[in-house]
Amino acid sequence: MRGGLVLIGLLLASVLLSLMIGQVMLSPVQLWTGLMTGTGPASLTLRVLRGPGIATAAGVGAVLGVSGTIFQILLRNPLAAPDIMGFMSGAGLAVICGIAFGLSLPLPLLAAVGGLLAAVAVAMLSYRRDAAQAGLTLILVGLGIGFFTSAASSFLLTRLSPQDASDAQRWLSGSLAARNWGHVTQVFGLAAILFVITALQVRALALLELGDDLATGLGTRIRRARYGLIATGVLLAAAGVAVAGPVPFVALMAGPLGMKITGARQPGGRLFSAAVTGAIVTVLADLAARSVVPGLQLPVGVMTGILGAPYLLWLLAREMEAGDL
Amino acid sequence: MTATALKTELLTLGYRDRIVIQDLTLELPDGKVTSILGPNGCGKSTLLKAMARLIQPLSGHVSLAGEEILKIETRALARRLAILPQASKAPEGITVADLVKRGRTPWRGLLAPWSEADAEACERALREVGLADLAERAVDELSGGQRQRAWIALVLAQDTPYLLLDEPTTWLDLTHQLEVLSLLRERNRAHGTTVVTVLHDLNLAARFSDHLVLLGRDGLVETGAPEKVLTEANLEKAFGLKALVIPDPVTGTPMVVPR
């Protein structure tokens, strides 16, 4: 695929850059020595200080990118993404609930339940028999659910002890601080499973993209296929939320940006581009969050927000101009 | 008497509280070109969609070569019957070749690679619609006529013995309308494909169809050969149109001239 290698190259470059830059600057040679010998300052950076955070960032970016692209293709709308439609805030709320009420369930499970509940709520509240405005309704209802769940999360923070509340607040704005290899294994393990499940549904996605009638005519059981894809998209988003909190805008931006770079137009290529682009964006956002203010690690969500909000505004303006909104 | 391809029995169709078609019993001949005609809102497209299991009847049923259509597994049905709905919108930037390839989905196993037969069916479909040279172009860069032919190529690549098309000539100029209808008839003559279309233009329908179904606001007006269906009395009944019907000077088929 045209540009696929470019994208992989960009990802490797971003990871390298991110490993080099920080409170202690490291050269590629030092990193190489550290990797090979397992000693020296570079080794500590790789194993503990930067390595796990960067790997987590790449994994989170990849699952969020694929999640967003599934919804964007399925609803044929560039605004359709789990962050915009409230699924990620829903997942975030469930995790905060878990902490507030002392539920000792694994975070990915809580996030998945929260994301799925938010998706069900959005689907039920936007249900119309005449589907003329279906896409827009879905996104607006999703925005509403997103605001509601975020507000509920903020409210629940007041029930927590000051220390817990401050940690939870940080997590809610999307954080990659102090990640360890456990987080890396978790996000990449879930990504591996969910990417295989996504790959099995790519053909159905390509047909649903042509409209319900043609998809049926070409032998798709559209209701089942759509539920399967929505569930996969929500679970991918939840896998990201579970390790890094509801990092905004990566899911929204990764797909269209990746498409620009690779020129992919088919669902398979678009999903691949989105995964790698999501990883690049998140790794670079994490780098910026660590290095913009010396000595202070900002939440990565702050950086993706600063990048993503202008993109969202531009997208809204363009959609309105095209008359699609 | 030829065999029956599609058959409806006491078919009632509608949306919520509005009945569009009531107790329609109809037989469409196998291996022929059939056109469904009638005024706006008479339920032509609804009928076509029901024949392709896209909408569930309120009562009655549709059968394909004797089998009830809703009992056929949807993927198996997709290998026998293709439907091109009205006004489909292509994904942004997709090429003609990639669009047409999606027509092969019902024939491909879940993990099966792209086969020789798939490639041949797509090439043939592109040749038949005259887009072989534009295969690598983006669908949204094409003219209206070319775009419509790209969609038709998709259902041709599906390679089914039954082919249903909802207003395949809408938005096209006369030359392109003739092109589209000719290629459908060629497919019918060459492969024995049963073609069923919904059409607006009565004279073109008479020219290109072996069999017509004329619907009015109150249901079926007439069905049969074009000469039997397009009569002054039937047109008055279906459209409330006073018209003269004369033989088409070129083809001899009935030609409707409004008075």
Coordinates of C-alpha atoms in Angstrom, one line a residue:
Chain A
M1 CA 0.0 0.0 0.0
R2 CA 1.2 3.4 -1.0
G3 CA 2.5 5.3 2.1
G4 CA 2.2 2.3 4.5
L5 CA 5.9 2.1 4.8
V6 CA 6.1 5.9 5.2
L7 CA 3.7 5.6 8.1
I8 CA 5.7 2.8 9.8
G9 CA 8.8 4.9 9.3
L10 CA 7.2 7.9 11.0
L11 CA 6.1 5.7 13.9
L12 CA 9.6 4.4 14.4
A13 CA 11.0 7.9 14.2
S14 CA 8.4 9.2 16.7
V15 CA 9.2 6.4 19.2
L16 CA 13.0 7.1 18.8
L17 CA 12.5 10.8 19.3
S18 CA 10.3 10.2 22.3
L19 CA 12.9 7.9 23.8
M20 CA 15.7 10.5 23.3
I21 CA 14.0 13.6 24.6
G22 CA 13.3 14.1 28.3
Q23 CA 14.9 15.5 31.4
V24 CA 18.0 13.5 30.5
M25 CA 18.7 13.7 26.8
L26 CA 20.0 10.5 25.2
S27 CA 21.6 9.9 21.8
P28 CA 20.6 7.0 19.6
V29 CA 24.0 5.4 20.3
Q30 CA 23.4 5.6 24.1
L31 CA 20.0 4.0 23.6
W32 CA 21.4 1.3 21.5
T33 CA 24.1 0.6 24.1
G34 CA 21.5 0.6 26.8
L35 CA 19.3 -1.8 24.9
M36 CA 22.2 -4.2 24.1
T37 CA 24.1 -4.1 27.4
G38 CA 21.2 -3.5 29.8
T39 CA 23.3 -1.1 31.8
G40 CA 23.8 2.7 31.9
P41 CA 21.3 5.5 32.1
A42 CA 19.8 4.6 28.8
S43 CA 18.9 1.2 30.0
L44 CA 16.9 2.6 33.0
T45 CA 15.2 5.0 30.6
L46 CA 14.2 2.2 28.3
R47 CA 13.1 -0.2 31.0
V48 CA 11.4 2.1 33.5
L49 CA 11.4 5.8 32.8
R50 CA 10.2 6.2 29.2
G51 CA 9.9 2.8 27.6
P52 CA 6.7 1.6 29.2
G53 CA 4.9 5.0 28.8
I54 CA 5.9 5.2 25.1
A55 CA 4.8 1.7 24.4
T56 CA 1.5 2.3 26.2
A57 CA 1.0 5.4 24.2
A58 CA 1.5 3.5 20.9
G59 CA -0.9 0.8 22.0
V60 CA -3.6 3.2 23.2
G61 CA -3.2 5.3 20.0
A62 CA -3.6 2.2 17.8
V63 CA -6.8 0.9 19.5
L64 CA -8.4 4.4 19.6
G65 CA -7.5 5.0 15.9
V66 CA -9.1 1.7 14.8
S67 CA -12.1 2.3 17.0
G68 CA -12.7 5.8 15.6
T69 CA -12.3 4.5 12.0
I70 CA -14.8 1.7 12.5
F71 CA -17.5 4.2 13.5
Q72 CA -16.5 6.7 10.8
I73 CA -16.9 4.1 8.1
L74 CA -20.0 2.5 9.6
L75 CA -21.8 5.8 10.0
R76 CA -20.2 7.4 6.9
N77 CA -19.4 10.5 9.0
P78 CA -16.0 11.9 9.9
L79 CA -17.4 13.2 13.2
A80 CA -18.4 9.7 14.3
A81 CA -15.8 8.6 16.9
P82 CA -16.1 7.1 20.4
D83 CA -14.7 10.3 22.0
I84 CA -17.3 12.5 20.3
M85 CA -20.2 10.1 20.8
G86 CA -19.6 9.8 24.5
F87 CA -18.5 6.1 24.6
M88 CA -15.1 7.0 26.1
S89 CA -16.5 9.3 28.8
G90 CA -19.0 6.5 29.5
A91 CA -16.1 4.1 30.0
G92 CA -14.4 6.7 32.1
L93 CA -17.4 7.1 34.3
A94 CA -17.6 3.3 34.9
V95 CA -14.0 3.3 36.0
I96 CA -14.6 6.2 38.4
C97 CA -17.7 4.4 39.7
G98 CA -15.6 1.4 40.4
I99 CA -13.1 3.4 42.4
A100 CA -15.8 5.4 44.2
F101 CA -17.8 2.4 45.2
G102 CA -14.8 0.2 45.9
L103 CA -15.5 -2.4 43.2
S104 CA -12.5 -4.5 42.8
L105 CA -13.0 -5.4 39.1
P106 CA -10.4 -5.2 36.4
L107 CA -10.3 -1.7 34.8
P108 CA -10.7 -3.0 31.2
L109 CA -13.9 -4.8 32.2
L110 CA -15.3 -1.7 33.9
A111 CA -14.4 0.4 31.0
A112 CA -16.0 -2.0 28.5
V113 CA -19.2 -2.1 30.5
G114 CA -19.3 1.7 30.8
G115 CA -18.6 2.1 27.1
L116 CA -21.2 -0.4 26.0
L117 CA -23.8 1.2 28.3
A118 CA -23.1 4.6 26.9
A119 CA -23.4 3.1 23.3
V120 CA -26.8 1.5 24.2
A121 CA -28.0 4.8 25.7
V122 CA -27.0 6.8 22.6
A123 CA -28.6 4.2 20.3
M124 CA -31.8 4.2 22.2
L125 CA -32.1 7.9 22.6
S126 CA -31.4 8.6 19.0
Y127 CA -33.7 6.0 17.6
R128 CA -36.0 7.3 14.9
R129 CA -38.1 5.3 12.5
D130 CA -37.4 7.6 9.7
A131 CA -33.6 7.5 9.4
A132 CA -33.1 10.7 7.3
Q133 CA -31.1 12.6 10.0
A134 CA -29.9 9.4 11.7
G135 CA -26.2 10.2 11.5
L136 CA -26.4 13.7 12.9
T137 CA -28.9 12.7 15.6
L138 CA -26.6 10.0 16.8
I139 CA -23.6 12.4 17.1
L140 CA -25.6 15.1 18.9
V141 CA -27.1 12.6 21.3
G142 CA -23.6 11.2 21.8
L143 CA -22.3 14.6 22.6
G144 CA -25.1 14.9 25.2
I145 CA -24.3 11.6 26.8
G146 CA -20.6 12.6 26.8
F147 CA -21.3 15.8 28.7
F148 CA -23.6 13.9 31.1
T149 CA -21.1 11.1 31.9
S150 CA -18.2 13.6 32.3
A151 CA -20.3 15.6 34.7
A152 CA -21.3 12.5 36.6
S153 CA -17.6 11.6 36.8
S154 CA -16.8 15.0 38.2
F155 CA -19.5 14.7 40.8
L156 CA -18.3 11.3 41.9
L157 CA -14.8 12.7 42.4
T158 CA -16.2 14.7 45.3
R159 CA -16.9 11.4 47.1
L160 CA -13.3 10.3 46.9
S161 CA -10.6 11.0 49.4
P162 CA -8.5 14.0 48.3
Q163 CA -5.6 11.8 47.2
D164 CA -7.8 9.4 45.2
A165 CA -9.7 12.3 43.7
S166 CA -6.5 13.9 42.5
D167 CA -5.3 10.7 40.9
A168 CA -8.7 10.0 39.4
Q169 CA -8.9 13.6 38.1
R170 CA -5.5 13.2 36.4
W171 CA -6.6 9.8 34.9
L172 CA -9.8 11.3 33.6
S173 CA -7.9 13.9 31.6
G174 CA -6.0 11.1 29.9
S175 CA -2.7 10.2 31.5
L176 CA 0.3 8.1 30.6
A177 CA 2.4 9.0 33.7
A178 CA 4.0 6.2 35.6
R179 CA 2.9 3.4 33.2
N180 CA 4.6 0.0 33.6
W181 CA 5.1 -3.0 31.5
G182 CA 1.8 -4.5 32.9
H183 CA -0.1 -1.7 31.2
V184 CA 1.8 -2.4 28.0
T185 CA 1.0 -6.1 28.1
Q186 CA -2.6 -5.3 28.8
V187 CA -3.2 -2.9 26.0
F188 CA -1.3 -4.9 23.4
G189 CA -2.9 -8.1 24.5
L190 CA -6.4 -6.7 24.1
A191 CA -5.4 -4.9 20.9
A192 CA -4.2 -8.2 19.4
I193 CA -7.4 -10.0 20.1
L194 CA -9.6 -7.1 19.0
F195 CA -7.7 -6.5 15.8
V196 CA -8.2 -10.1 14.7
I197 CA -11.9 -9.7 15.5
T198 CA -12.0 -6.4 13.5
A199 CA -10.2 -8.1 10.5
L200 CA -12.9 -10.7 10.4
Q201 CA -15.5 -8.0 10.0
V202 CA -13.7 -5.9 7.4
R203 CA -15.7 -7.3 4.5
A204 CA -19.0 -6.7 6.2
L205 CA -17.9 -3.1 7.0
A206 CA -17.1 -2.6 3.3
L207 CA -20.6 -3.7 2.3
L208 CA -22.3 -1.7 5.1
E209 CA -20.4 1.3 3.7
L210 CA -22.4 1.0 0.5
G211 CA -25.7 1.4 2.3
D212 CA -28.1 -1.0 4.0
D213 CA -30.0 -2.1 0.8
L214 CA -26.9 -3.0 -1.2
A215 CA -25.3 -4.6 1.8
T216 CA -28.4 -6.8 2.2
G217 CA -28.5 -7.5 -1.5
L218 CA -24.9 -8.7 -1.3
G219 CA -25.8 -11.2 1.5
T220 CA -25.0 -9.3 4.7
R221 CA -27.3 -9.7 7.7
I222 CA -27.0 -6.0 8.4
R223 CA -28.4 -5.9 11.9
R224 CA -26.1 -8.5 13.2
A225 CA -23.1 -7.1 11.3
R226 CA -23.7 -3.6 12.6
Y227 CA -24.0 -4.7 16.2
G228 CA -20.8 -6.7 15.9
L229 CA -18.9 -3.8 14.5
I230 CA -20.3 -1.4 17.1
A231 CA -19.4 -3.7 20.0
T232 CA -15.9 -4.2 18.6
G233 CA -15.4 -0.4 18.2
V234 CA -16.6 0.2 21.8
L235 CA -14.4 -2.5 23.2
L236 CA -11.4 -1.1 21.4
A237 CA -12.1 2.3 22.8
A238 CA -12.5 0.8 26.3
A239 CA -9.1 -1.0 26.0
G240 CA -7.5 2.4 25.4
V241 CA -9.5 4.1 28.2
A242 CA -8.6 1.3 30.7
V243 CA -4.8 2.1 30.5
A244 CA -4.7 5.8 29.7
G245 CA -8.1 7.3 30.6
P246 CA -10.4 8.9 28.1
V247 CA -7.7 10.5 25.9
P248 CA -9.7 12.8 23.6
F249 CA -9.5 13.4 19.9
V250 CA -7.1 10.6 18.9
A251 CA -10.0 8.3 17.8
L252 CA -11.4 11.3 15.9
M253 CA -8.2 12.4 14.1
A254 CA -6.3 9.2 13.4
G255 CA -8.4 7.8 10.6
P256 CA -8.7 10.9 8.4
L257 CA -5.1 11.8 9.0
G258 CA -3.9 8.3 8.2
M259 CA -5.9 8.3 5.0
K260 CA -4.2 11.5 3.9
I261 CA -0.8 10.0 4.4
T262 CA -1.4 6.5 2.8
G263 CA -4.2 7.4 0.4
A264 CA -6.0 4.3 1.6
R265 CA -9.7 4.2 0.5
Q266 CA -10.7 0.6 1.3
P267 CA -11.7 -0.2 4.9
G268 CA -8.8 -2.6 5.5
G269 CA -6.2 0.0 4.5
R270 CA -8.0 2.8 6.3
L271 CA -8.1 0.8 9.6
F272 CA -4.4 0.0 9.2
S273 CA -3.5 3.6 8.5
A274 CA -5.6 4.7 11.5
A275 CA -3.9 2.3 13.9
V276 CA -0.4 3.5 13.0
T277 CA -1.4 7.2 12.8
G278 CA -3.2 6.9 16.2
A279 CA 0.0 5.4 17.6
I280 CA 2.2 8.3 16.2
V281 CA -0.2 11.0 17.4
T282 CA -0.3 9.6 20.9
V283 CA 3.4 9.0 21.2
L284 CA 4.1 12.6 20.0
A285 CA 1.4 14.0 22.2
D286 CA 3.0 12.1 25.2
L287 CA 6.4 13.5 24.2
A288 CA 5.0 17.0 24.1
A289 CA 3.2 16.5 27.4
R290 CA 6.4 15.5 29.0
S291 CA 8.6 18.2 27.6
V292 CA 6.6 21.4 27.0
V293 CA 6.8 22.5 30.6
P294 CA 10.2 21.4 31.9
G295 CA 10.0 19.3 35.0
L296 CA 6.3 18.9 34.8
Q297 CA 4.4 16.0 33.1
L298 CA 1.1 17.2 31.7
P299 CA -1.7 14.7 31.1
V300 CA -1.4 13.4 27.5
G301 CA -5.1 14.3 27.1
V302 CA -4.3 17.9 27.5
M303 CA -2.0 17.7 24.5
T304 CA -4.3 15.7 22.3
G305 CA -7.0 18.2 23.2
I306 CA -4.9 21.2 22.1
L307 CA -4.2 19.4 18.8
G308 CA -7.7 17.9 18.4
A309 CA -10.0 20.8 19.3
P310 CA -8.9 23.0 16.3
Y311 CA -9.2 19.9 14.0
L312 CA -12.8 19.4 15.3
L313 CA -13.7 23.0 14.7
W314 CA -12.3 22.8 11.1
L315 CA -14.2 19.6 10.5
L316 CA -17.4 21.1 11.7
A317 CA -17.0 24.2 9.5
R318 CA -16.2 22.0 6.5
E319 CA -19.2 19.7 7.1
M320 CA -21.5 22.6 7.5
E321 CA -20.2 24.1 4.3
A322 CA -20.8 20.9 2.5
G323 CA -24.3 20.8 3.9
D324 CA -23.8 17.5 5.6
L325 CA -24.8 19.0 9.0
Chain B
M1 CA -45.7 -20.2 -21.5
T2 CA -42.3 -19.6 -19.9
A3 CA -41.4 -20.6 -16.4
T4 CA -42.0 -18.1 -13.5
A5 CA -39.0 -16.4 -12.0
L6 CA -40.5 -14.2 -9.3
K7 CA -44.0 -14.6 -7.9
T8 CA -46.0 -12.6 -5.4
E9 CA -49.0 -14.0 -3.7
L10 CA -51.5 -11.7 -2.0
L11 CA -48.7 -9.4 -1.2
T12 CA -49.4 -6.4 1.0
L13 CA -46.7 -3.9 1.5
G14 CA -46.6 -0.6 3.5
Y15 CA -44.9 1.5 6.1
R16 CA -46.5 1.8 9.5
D17 CA -50.1 2.9 8.9
R18 CA -49.8 3.5 5.1
I19 CA -50.5 0.6 2.8
V20 CA -48.8 1.0 -0.5
I21 CA -49.6 -2.3 -2.2
Q22 CA -52.6 -4.5 -1.3
D23 CA -53.1 -8.2 -2.0
L24 CA -51.0 -8.2 -5.2
T25 CA -50.6 -11.5 -7.0
L26 CA -48.2 -11.4 -9.8
E27 CA -45.9 -13.7 -11.9
L28 CA -42.8 -12.4 -13.6
P29 CA -41.4 -14.6 -16.5
D30 CA -38.1 -16.3 -16.2
G31 CA -35.3 -15.3 -18.5
K32 CA -37.0 -12.1 -19.7
V33 CA -36.7 -8.4 -19.2
T34 CA -39.6 -7.1 -17.1
S35 CA -40.3 -3.4 -16.3
I36 CA -42.5 -2.2 -13.6
L37 CA -44.3 1.0 -14.5
G38 CA -46.7 3.4 -12.8
P39 CA -47.2 6.9 -11.4
N40 CA -45.2 8.2 -8.5
G41 CA -46.2 6.8 -5.2
C42 CA -47.9 3.7 -6.6
G43 CA -45.4 1.4 -4.9
K44 CA -43.1 0.4 -7.8
S45 CA -39.9 0.6 -5.8
T46 CA -41.5 -0.9 -2.7
L47 CA -42.6 -3.9 -4.7
L48 CA -39.1 -4.3 -6.2
K49 CA -37.6 -4.1 -2.7
A50 CA -40.0 -6.7 -1.4
M51 CA -39.0 -9.0 -4.2
A52 CA -35.4 -8.6 -3.1
R53 CA -36.2 -9.2 0.6
L54 CA -35.2 -5.7 1.5
I55 CA -38.5 -5.0 3.1
Q56 CA -40.8 -7.5 4.9
P57 CA -44.3 -7.8 3.6
L58 CA -47.2 -7.0 6.0
S59 CA -48.8 -10.1 4.6
G60 CA -48.5 -12.5 1.7
H61 CA -45.2 -13.6 0.3
V62 CA -42.7 -13.5 -2.6
S63 CA -41.2 -16.6 -4.1
L64 CA -38.2 -17.1 -6.3
A65 CA -38.4 -20.1 -8.6
G66 CA -40.9 -21.7 -6.2
E67 CA -39.0 -21.0 -3.0
E68 CA -40.2 -18.5 -0.5
I69 CA -37.7 -15.7 -0.6
L70 CA -37.5 -15.0 3.2
K71 CA -36.7 -18.7 3.8
I72 CA -33.6 -18.6 1.6
E73 CA -30.4 -17.8 3.6
T74 CA -29.4 -14.2 2.7
R75 CA -25.9 -15.1 1.4
A76 CA -27.2 -18.0 -0.7
L77 CA -29.9 -15.6 -2.1
A78 CA -27.2 -13.0 -2.9
R79 CA -25.6 -15.6 -5.3
R80 CA -28.9 -15.9 -7.1
L81 CA -30.5 -12.5 -7.0
A82 CA -28.8 -9.0 -7.2
I83 CA -30.5 -5.7 -6.4
L84 CA -29.3 -2.2 -7.3
P85 CA -31.2 0.3 -5.1
Q86 CA -31.8 3.9 -6.2
A87 CA -29.2 6.6 -5.7
S88 CA -26.4 4.8 -4.0
K89 CA -23.5 7.0 -2.7
A90 CA -20.0 5.7 -3.3
P91 CA -17.5 5.9 -0.5
E92 CA -15.2 8.9 -0.9
G93 CA -12.3 8.4 -3.3
I94 CA -13.0 4.7 -4.0
T95 CA -12.0 3.5 -7.4
V96 CA -14.3 1.9 -9.9
A97 CA -12.4 -1.4 -9.7
D98 CA -12.6 -1.5 -5.9
L99 CA -16.3 -0.7 -5.9
V100 CA -17.0 -3.5 -8.5
K101 CA -14.9 -6.0 -6.5
R102 CA -17.3 -5.7 -3.6
G103 CA -19.9 -7.3 -5.8
R104 CA -18.0 -10.5 -5.5
T105 CA -18.5 -10.7 -1.7
P106 CA -21.3 -13.4 -1.8
W107 CA -19.0 -15.7 -3.7
R108 CA -16.0 -15.5 -1.4
G109 CA -15.3 -17.6 1.6
L110 CA -14.3 -15.7 4.8
L111 CA -10.6 -16.2 4.4
A112 CA -10.6 -17.1 0.7
P113 CA -8.2 -15.1 -1.4
W114 CA -9.2 -13.2 -4.5
S115 CA -9.7 -15.9 -7.2
E116 CA -9.4 -16.1 -10.9
A117 CA -13.2 -16.4 -11.2
D118 CA -13.6 -13.2 -9.2
A119 CA -11.2 -11.3 -11.4
E120 CA -12.9 -12.5 -14.5
A121 CA -16.4 -11.6 -13.3
C122 CA -15.2 -8.1 -12.5
E123 CA -13.4 -7.6 -15.8
R124 CA -16.4 -8.8 -17.7
A125 CA -18.7 -6.5 -15.8
L126 CA -16.5 -3.5 -16.4
R127 CA -16.3 -4.4 -20.1
E128 CA -20.1 -4.8 -20.4
V129 CA -20.7 -1.3 -19.0
G130 CA -17.8 0.2 -21.0
L131 CA -15.7 1.3 -18.0
A132 CA -12.7 -1.0 -18.5
D133 CA -10.5 1.9 -19.3
L134 CA -11.7 3.9 -16.2
A135 CA -11.3 1.1 -13.7
E136 CA -8.6 2.9 -11.7
R137 CA -10.5 6.2 -11.6
A138 CA -12.3 7.4 -8.5
V139 CA -16.0 6.9 -8.7
D140 CA -16.7 10.5 -7.5
E141 CA -14.7 11.9 -10.4
L142 CA -16.9 10.3 -13.0
S143 CA -19.9 11.8 -14.9
G144 CA -23.4 10.9 -13.8
G145 CA -23.8 8.3 -16.5
Q146 CA -20.4 6.7 -15.9
R147 CA -21.1 6.5 -12.1
Q148 CA -24.5 4.8 -12.7
R149 CA -22.7 2.3 -15.0
A150 CA -20.1 1.7 -12.3
W151 CA -22.9 0.7 -9.8
I152 CA -24.5 -1.5 -12.5
A153 CA -21.1 -3.2 -13.0
L154 CA -21.1 -4.0 -9.3
V155 CA -24.3 -6.0 -9.5
L156 CA -23.2 -7.5 -12.8
A157 CA -20.1 -8.7 -11.1
Q158 CA -22.3 -10.4 -8.5
D159 CA -23.1 -12.7 -11.4
T160 CA -26.6 -13.8 -10.5
P161 CA -29.3 -15.3 -12.7
Y162 CA -31.8 -12.7 -11.4
L163 CA -31.0 -9.0 -11.6
L164 CA -33.3 -6.3 -10.1
L165 CA -32.7 -2.6 -10.6
D166 CA -34.6 0.4 -9.2
E167 CA -34.8 3.2 -11.7
P168 CA -31.4 2.6 -13.2
T169 CA -31.9 5.4 -15.7
T170 CA -32.9 8.2 -13.4
W171 CA -30.7 11.3 -13.8
L172 CA -29.3 10.1 -17.0
D173 CA -29.6 11.9 -20.4
L174 CA -31.3 10.0 -23.2
T175 CA -28.2 8.6 -24.7
H176 CA -27.1 7.2 -21.4
Q177 CA -30.5 5.8 -20.7
L178 CA -30.4 3.9 -24.0
E179 CA -26.9 2.7 -23.2
V180 CA -27.9 1.4 -19.8
L181 CA -31.0 -0.4 -21.0
S182 CA -29.2 -1.9 -24.0
L183 CA -26.5 -3.3 -21.8
L184 CA -29.1 -4.9 -19.5
R185 CA -30.9 -6.4 -22.5
E186 CA -27.6 -7.7 -23.8
R187 CA -26.9 -9.4 -20.4
N188 CA -30.3 -10.9 -20.7
R189 CA -29.9 -12.2 -24.3
A190 CA -26.3 -13.4 -23.7
H191 CA -26.7 -15.1 -20.3
G192 CA -30.4 -15.6 -20.0
T193 CA -30.4 -13.3 -16.9
T194 CA -33.9 -12.4 -15.7
V195 CA -33.9 -8.6 -15.5
V196 CA -36.5 -6.7 -13.5
T197 CA -36.4 -2.9 -13.5
V198 CA -38.5 0.0 -12.3
L199 CA -38.7 2.6 -15.0
H200 CA -40.3 5.9 -15.5
D201 CA -40.1 6.3 -19.3
L202 CA -43.0 4.3 -20.9
N203 CA -41.6 4.3 -24.4
L204 CA -38.2 3.1 -23.4
A205 CA -39.8 0.4 -21.2
A206 CA -41.8 -0.7 -24.2
R207 CA -38.7 -0.8 -26.4
F208 CA -36.5 -2.8 -24.1
S209 CA -38.8 -5.0 -22.1
D210 CA -40.4 -8.4 -23.0
H211 CA -42.9 -8.0 -20.2
L212 CA -44.5 -5.1 -18.4
V213 CA -46.2 -4.6 -15.1
L214 CA -48.4 -1.5 -15.0
L215 CA -49.4 -0.3 -11.5
G216 CA -52.0 2.4 -10.7
R217 CA -52.8 4.1 -7.5
D218 CA -55.3 1.3 -6.7
G219 CA -53.0 -1.6 -7.5
L220 CA -52.3 -3.7 -10.6
V221 CA -53.7 -2.3 -13.8
E222 CA -52.3 -4.8 -16.4
T223 CA -49.4 -7.1 -16.9
G224 CA -48.1 -8.9 -20.0
A225 CA -46.5 -8.1 -23.3
P226 CA -46.0 -4.3 -24.0
E227 CA -48.7 -4.3 -26.7
K228 CA -51.2 -5.7 -24.2
V229 CA -50.3 -3.4 -21.4
L230 CA -49.7 0.0 -23.0
T231 CA -53.2 0.7 -24.3
E232 CA -55.1 4.0 -24.1
A233 CA -57.6 2.6 -21.7
N234 CA -54.8 1.2 -19.3
L235 CA -52.9 4.5 -19.4
E236 CA -56.0 6.4 -18.5
K237 CA -56.6 4.0 -15.6
A238 CA -53.1 4.0 -14.3
F239 CA -52.0 7.6 -14.8
G240 CA -55.2 9.4 -15.5
L241 CA -53.5 10.2 -18.8
K242 CA -55.2 10.7 -22.1
A243 CA -52.8 9.5 -24.7
L244 CA -52.6 8.1 -28.2
V245 CA -50.7 4.8 -28.5
I246 CA -49.0 4.3 -31.9
P247 CA -46.4 1.9 -33.1
D248 CA -42.9 3.3 -32.5
P249 CA -41.6 4.2 -36.0
V250 CA -38.2 2.6 -35.3
T251 CA -39.0 -0.6 -33.4
G252 CA -42.7 -1.1 -33.9
T253 CA -43.2 -1.3 -30.1
P254 CA -46.1 0.7 -28.6
M255 CA -45.3 4.4 -28.3
V256 CA -47.2 6.7 -26.0
V257 CA -48.0 10.2 -27.2
P258 CA -49.9 12.3 -24.6
R259 CA -52.8 14.2 -26.1

